[in-house]
């Protein structure tokens, strides 16, 4: 009896379209008006690489990241289906790779043959896991879900929205270094023209992890050696480059099922092996080379901890979102996915370039000239899949009972050389007007002076009361002095740090690390 | 071509999988899945990062019981520091009253600055050495010398002469590094949980070895102010309320004994000094069990009155000692 399932490729295509649509749906509804109760974190929570990376750095599987267990178990039994069935980046790569259809069959077969370079992704995985085992989470740089999320949020969607006016971002944001993110993303997509699924086959650390998990999967692509004529048509659209024409490689195969459809003899099926099914190949890696990579990676984290970055030095201009963990813990959890930047209503949240050191690349920071932290908004914590930004209630954020202290992001300081009432005898006090705390952190002292023309002028000269200031940055954002504002927030006084402080008495005693 | 290939390449076929093998395979994967799921559930939590709870310690009281037979304070004038120290301690009942056999003793001189002994910005090394030798004689199991310096600690300990003097007296020198501080509840009005040099949690007795100095903000730096040197962290924030901070510190750290260095006194430009013109010889060592009285007494060297120094009255109110040292049993002697 013939057990080939002619429908499997179509089923995969339906799933792929569904998950791609779901990905965009969750991305587009992720804002204050449309988010409702949808779990916009879903794709990141399903990601086993994010889960394992975070587990290694912080010994905990945070909230929804338990969903990644489902992916691990399914992969153990069925193989690395995630890459062509669910992964938004994988599916986009596949769609871009369709261009290869124009080539001659022999060229396509050549492009889809297995290559030794596919081993590279296991090295990428090992580097990230070794660094994570030491306590540094950098998987977000190349994790496909984090990468595609970040690319969409800070480069592709704002650009598409700007050109087409779709209203995805009501406030038409600009993003810090969005171009760099876009170039990386475009490079990933265009690499498909050089080698189909270049990213998935060669670079992707999540693909590598799922490949390892697929090694012993029960079900697989089985080739009947008696029926197979060796025509290699199965390679025409093979996504993984997994050699269904010879000894199949379960760790490379995405179960795209294209080979089943292309086989003229019906020699291939997905399922259990039958009598006469060809052998499979184990994971292809060079043990010594991989070990060398692992040993080489061991030095990375200690070097990171002896480089100037936000984890080793308090950076005055690095202001983290409300509810962010201490910088040390933040670095153990943030995967640079930019989900917080998607939901931020004022777009004050921006991807850092080197403001937090190399370690902090693409982590969220506030740039108050771009926006400010909305007093009653807690969306960034809600969108964060890893808990780098805690989920706060509004009460906790603003310090309403039962909470005693508000969450402080930093402290505002006047630049009296630029401030209109201080330096130029011009009335202003916009900062005091917009200050959201009650009582206001910005107050003024009326003063009557004689101006240049000899007239008596009464001015209100503003001050910051540092124990009331929460560092939200609205004063800096709204300051009428263009360019460099006359009041600016720096990170000192932020609630999350026990060292980055200036006042003796405001902060209740917290354990110090030294 | 295909036919050729079939001939040249041996075709490998999977051994047929029996029901038993299939069950073993599925069973193994099910087992692995269970471990993954169980481990996931076990490690699942609402806290983003698992932390070991930071234990917040408190300092013990290092004092010995009061004894009315002896004076509370012994002032000794002389030339030789070691003779003065021995005489002062002897007047208070001898060191055996304070240090028992097997005690681990911590000496806390002022080693704040990269200054040499004659500049009188740090406690004199002879005093530290003399005290260390006395402790050894009393049977101390270990004598430690430590401080949290303001200038580079390595230079401070070396150039103050204290490191060499301590080592020569068989004491151990501990220059605290980044990891040498433990979260400690100081229980004060402004001082709550602060990082404290871990040695203070590891010893049985603590002897305060301050020096009399002028201080620009608090007026003087004497025995109570010397406890700044137990703290790590941003302790310069204490300047925002220096008098309360000093009293908080003195209430948290109750030493076994205090021996004040008034051999050379820094009269101006404190607490750093730097010029020998700022220093005047007073050739005095004072041992005391009452830090408030001691500090009050030492104001004479700085031409200050107790009313000018708010932390003295505040400390008395807190029950830490008496500002009017004239009311106490004090001995004053001269040794050659």
PDB file of C-alpha atoms in Angstrom, chain A residues 60-161:
ATOM      1  CA  UNK A  60      14.040  30.392  35.556  1.00  0.00           C
ATOM      2  CA  UNK A  61      11.465  29.839  32.844  1.00  0.00           C
ATOM      3  CA  UNK A  62       9.539  33.089  33.003  1.00  0.00           C
ATOM      4  CA  UNK A  63       5.739  33.030  32.746  1.00  0.00           C
ATOM      5  CA  UNK A  64       4.610  32.354  29.162  1.00  0.00           C
ATOM      6  CA  UNK A  65       7.989  30.999  28.112  1.00  0.00           C
ATOM      7  CA  UNK A  66       6.744  27.643  29.350  1.00  0.00           C
ATOM      8  CA  UNK A  67       5.051  27.437  25.907  1.00  0.00           C
ATOM      9  CA  UNK A  68       8.459  26.711  24.429  1.00  0.00           C
ATOM     10  CA  UNK A  69       8.284  23.272  26.065  1.00  0.00           C
ATOM     11  CA  UNK A  70       5.532  22.416  23.584  1.00  0.00           C
ATOM     12  CA  UNK A  71       7.858  23.220  20.718  1.00  0.00           C
ATOM     13  CA  UNK A  72      10.644  21.116  22.202  1.00  0.00           C
ATOM     14  CA  UNK A  73       8.425  18.071  22.674  1.00  0.00           C
ATOM     15  CA  UNK A  74       6.836  18.316  19.230  1.00  0.00           C
ATOM     16  CA  UNK A  75      10.268  18.683  17.661  1.00  0.00           C
ATOM     17  CA  UNK A  76      11.578  15.640  19.522  1.00  0.00           C
ATOM     18  CA  UNK A  77       8.898  13.483  17.913  1.00  0.00           C
ATOM     19  CA  UNK A  78       8.240  15.103  14.552  1.00  0.00           C
ATOM     20  CA  UNK A  79      11.429  16.935  13.618  1.00  0.00           C
ATOM     21  CA  UNK A  80      12.378  20.502  12.793  1.00  0.00           C
ATOM     22  CA  UNK A  81       9.019  21.448  11.291  1.00  0.00           C
ATOM     23  CA  UNK A  82       9.019  24.851  13.010  1.00  0.00           C
ATOM     24  CA  UNK A  83      11.340  26.356  10.401  1.00  0.00           C
ATOM     25  CA  UNK A  84       9.045  26.002   7.422  1.00  0.00           C
ATOM     26  CA  UNK A  85       5.689  25.692   9.116  1.00  0.00           C
ATOM     27  CA  UNK A  86       5.742  28.382  11.802  1.00  0.00           C
ATOM     28  CA  UNK A  87       8.824  30.573  11.769  1.00  0.00           C
ATOM     29  CA  UNK A  88       7.926  33.961  10.244  1.00  0.00           C
ATOM     30  CA  UNK A  89      11.500  34.529   9.148  1.00  0.00           C
ATOM     31  CA  UNK A  90      11.758  31.021   7.685  1.00  0.00           C
ATOM     32  CA  UNK A  91       8.535  31.468   5.759  1.00  0.00           C
ATOM     33  CA  UNK A  92       9.638  34.874   4.478  1.00  0.00           C
ATOM     34  CA  UNK A  93      12.931  33.333   3.410  1.00  0.00           C
ATOM     35  CA  UNK A  94      11.068  30.614   1.595  1.00  0.00           C
ATOM     36  CA  UNK A  95       8.888  33.117  -0.221  1.00  0.00           C
ATOM     37  CA  UNK A  96      11.899  35.201  -1.269  1.00  0.00           C
ATOM     38  CA  UNK A  97      13.662  31.995  -2.328  1.00  0.00           C
ATOM     39  CA  UNK A  98      10.853  31.189  -4.740  1.00  0.00           C
ATOM     40  CA  UNK A  99      12.828  33.234  -7.241  1.00  0.00           C
ATOM     41  CA  UNK A 100      15.015  30.169  -7.690  1.00  0.00           C
ATOM     42  CA  UNK A 101      12.120  28.713  -9.651  1.00  0.00           C
ATOM     43  CA  UNK A 102      13.431  30.423 -12.732  1.00  0.00           C
ATOM     44  CA  UNK A 103      16.617  28.399 -12.758  1.00  0.00           C
ATOM     45  CA  UNK A 104      17.249  25.194 -14.688  1.00  0.00           C
ATOM     46  CA  UNK A 105      16.415  22.034 -12.759  1.00  0.00           C
ATOM     47  CA  UNK A 106      20.032  20.982 -12.532  1.00  0.00           C
ATOM     48  CA  UNK A 107      20.959  24.370 -11.044  1.00  0.00           C
ATOM     49  CA  UNK A 108      18.171  24.102  -8.508  1.00  0.00           C
ATOM     50  CA  UNK A 109      19.292  20.627  -7.556  1.00  0.00           C
ATOM     51  CA  UNK A 110      22.800  21.978  -7.101  1.00  0.00           C
ATOM     52  CA  UNK A 111      21.600  24.835  -4.892  1.00  0.00           C
ATOM     53  CA  UNK A 112      19.623  22.467  -2.696  1.00  0.00           C
ATOM     54  CA  UNK A 113      22.402  19.968  -2.135  1.00  0.00           C
ATOM     55  CA  UNK A 114      23.863  19.617   1.344  1.00  0.00           C
ATOM     56  CA  UNK A 115      27.000  21.669   1.997  1.00  0.00           C
ATOM     57  CA  UNK A 116      29.570  21.543   4.741  1.00  0.00           C
ATOM     58  CA  UNK A 117      28.938  25.247   5.480  1.00  0.00           C
ATOM     59  CA  UNK A 118      25.610  24.204   7.034  1.00  0.00           C
ATOM     60  CA  UNK A 119      27.642  23.157  10.057  1.00  0.00           C
ATOM     61  CA  UNK A 120      28.308  26.812  10.793  1.00  0.00           C
ATOM     62  CA  UNK A 121      24.980  27.337  12.555  1.00  0.00           C
ATOM     63  CA  UNK A 122      25.910  24.827  15.250  1.00  0.00           C
ATOM     64  CA  UNK A 123      28.922  26.970  16.025  1.00  0.00           C
ATOM     65  CA  UNK A 124      26.690  30.032  16.281  1.00  0.00           C
ATOM     66  CA  UNK A 125      24.464  28.120  18.702  1.00  0.00           C
ATOM     67  CA  UNK A 126      27.405  26.976  20.811  1.00  0.00           C
ATOM     68  CA  UNK A 127      28.795  30.509  21.115  1.00  0.00           C
ATOM     69  CA  UNK A 128      25.451  31.850  22.366  1.00  0.00           C
ATOM     70  CA  UNK A 129      24.854  28.985  24.786  1.00  0.00           C
ATOM     71  CA  UNK A 130      28.347  29.144  26.281  1.00  0.00           C
ATOM     72  CA  UNK A 131      28.020  32.905  26.805  1.00  0.00           C
ATOM     73  CA  UNK A 132      24.571  32.326  28.311  1.00  0.00           C
ATOM     74  CA  UNK A 133      25.920  29.683  30.672  1.00  0.00           C
ATOM     75  CA  UNK A 134      28.240  32.362  32.056  1.00  0.00           C
ATOM     76  CA  UNK A 135      25.362  34.781  32.443  1.00  0.00           C
ATOM     77  CA  UNK A 136      25.278  36.842  29.232  1.00  0.00           C
ATOM     78  CA  UNK A 137      22.215  36.696  27.018  1.00  0.00           C
ATOM     79  CA  UNK A 138      23.090  37.646  23.459  1.00  0.00           C
ATOM     80  CA  UNK A 139      20.912  35.118  21.595  1.00  0.00           C
ATOM     81  CA  UNK A 140      18.600  37.957  20.569  1.00  0.00           C
ATOM     82  CA  UNK A 141      21.189  39.201  18.089  1.00  0.00           C
ATOM     83  CA  UNK A 142      20.563  36.232  15.798  1.00  0.00           C
ATOM     84  CA  UNK A 143      17.511  34.486  17.176  1.00  0.00           C
ATOM     85  CA  UNK A 144      15.191  34.521  14.161  1.00  0.00           C
ATOM     86  CA  UNK A 145      12.053  35.501  16.039  1.00  0.00           C
ATOM     87  CA  UNK A 146      13.766  38.337  17.887  1.00  0.00           C
ATOM     88  CA  UNK A 147      15.447  39.390  14.656  1.00  0.00           C
ATOM     89  CA  UNK A 148      12.266  39.442  12.610  1.00  0.00           C
ATOM     90  CA  UNK A 149      10.358  41.172  15.401  1.00  0.00           C
ATOM     91  CA  UNK A 150      13.000  43.848  15.761  1.00  0.00           C
ATOM     92  CA  UNK A 151      13.319  44.324  12.013  1.00  0.00           C
ATOM     93  CA  UNK A 152       9.590  44.720  11.613  1.00  0.00           C
ATOM     94  CA  UNK A 153       9.111  47.034  14.585  1.00  0.00           C
ATOM     95  CA  UNK A 154      11.946  49.489  14.099  1.00  0.00           C
ATOM     96  CA  UNK A 155      12.500  49.428  10.341  1.00  0.00           C
ATOM     97  CA  UNK A 156      10.090  47.661   7.995  1.00  0.00           C
ATOM     98  CA  UNK A 157       6.708  48.524   9.509  1.00  0.00           C
ATOM     99  CA  UNK A 158       7.443  52.219  10.164  1.00  0.00           C
ATOM    100  CA  UNK A 159       8.733  52.545   6.591  1.00  0.00           C
ATOM    101  CA  UNK A 160       5.792  50.715   5.034  1.00  0.00           C
ATOM    102  CA  UNK A 161       3.413  52.644   7.245  1.00  0.00           C
TER     103      UNK A 161
END
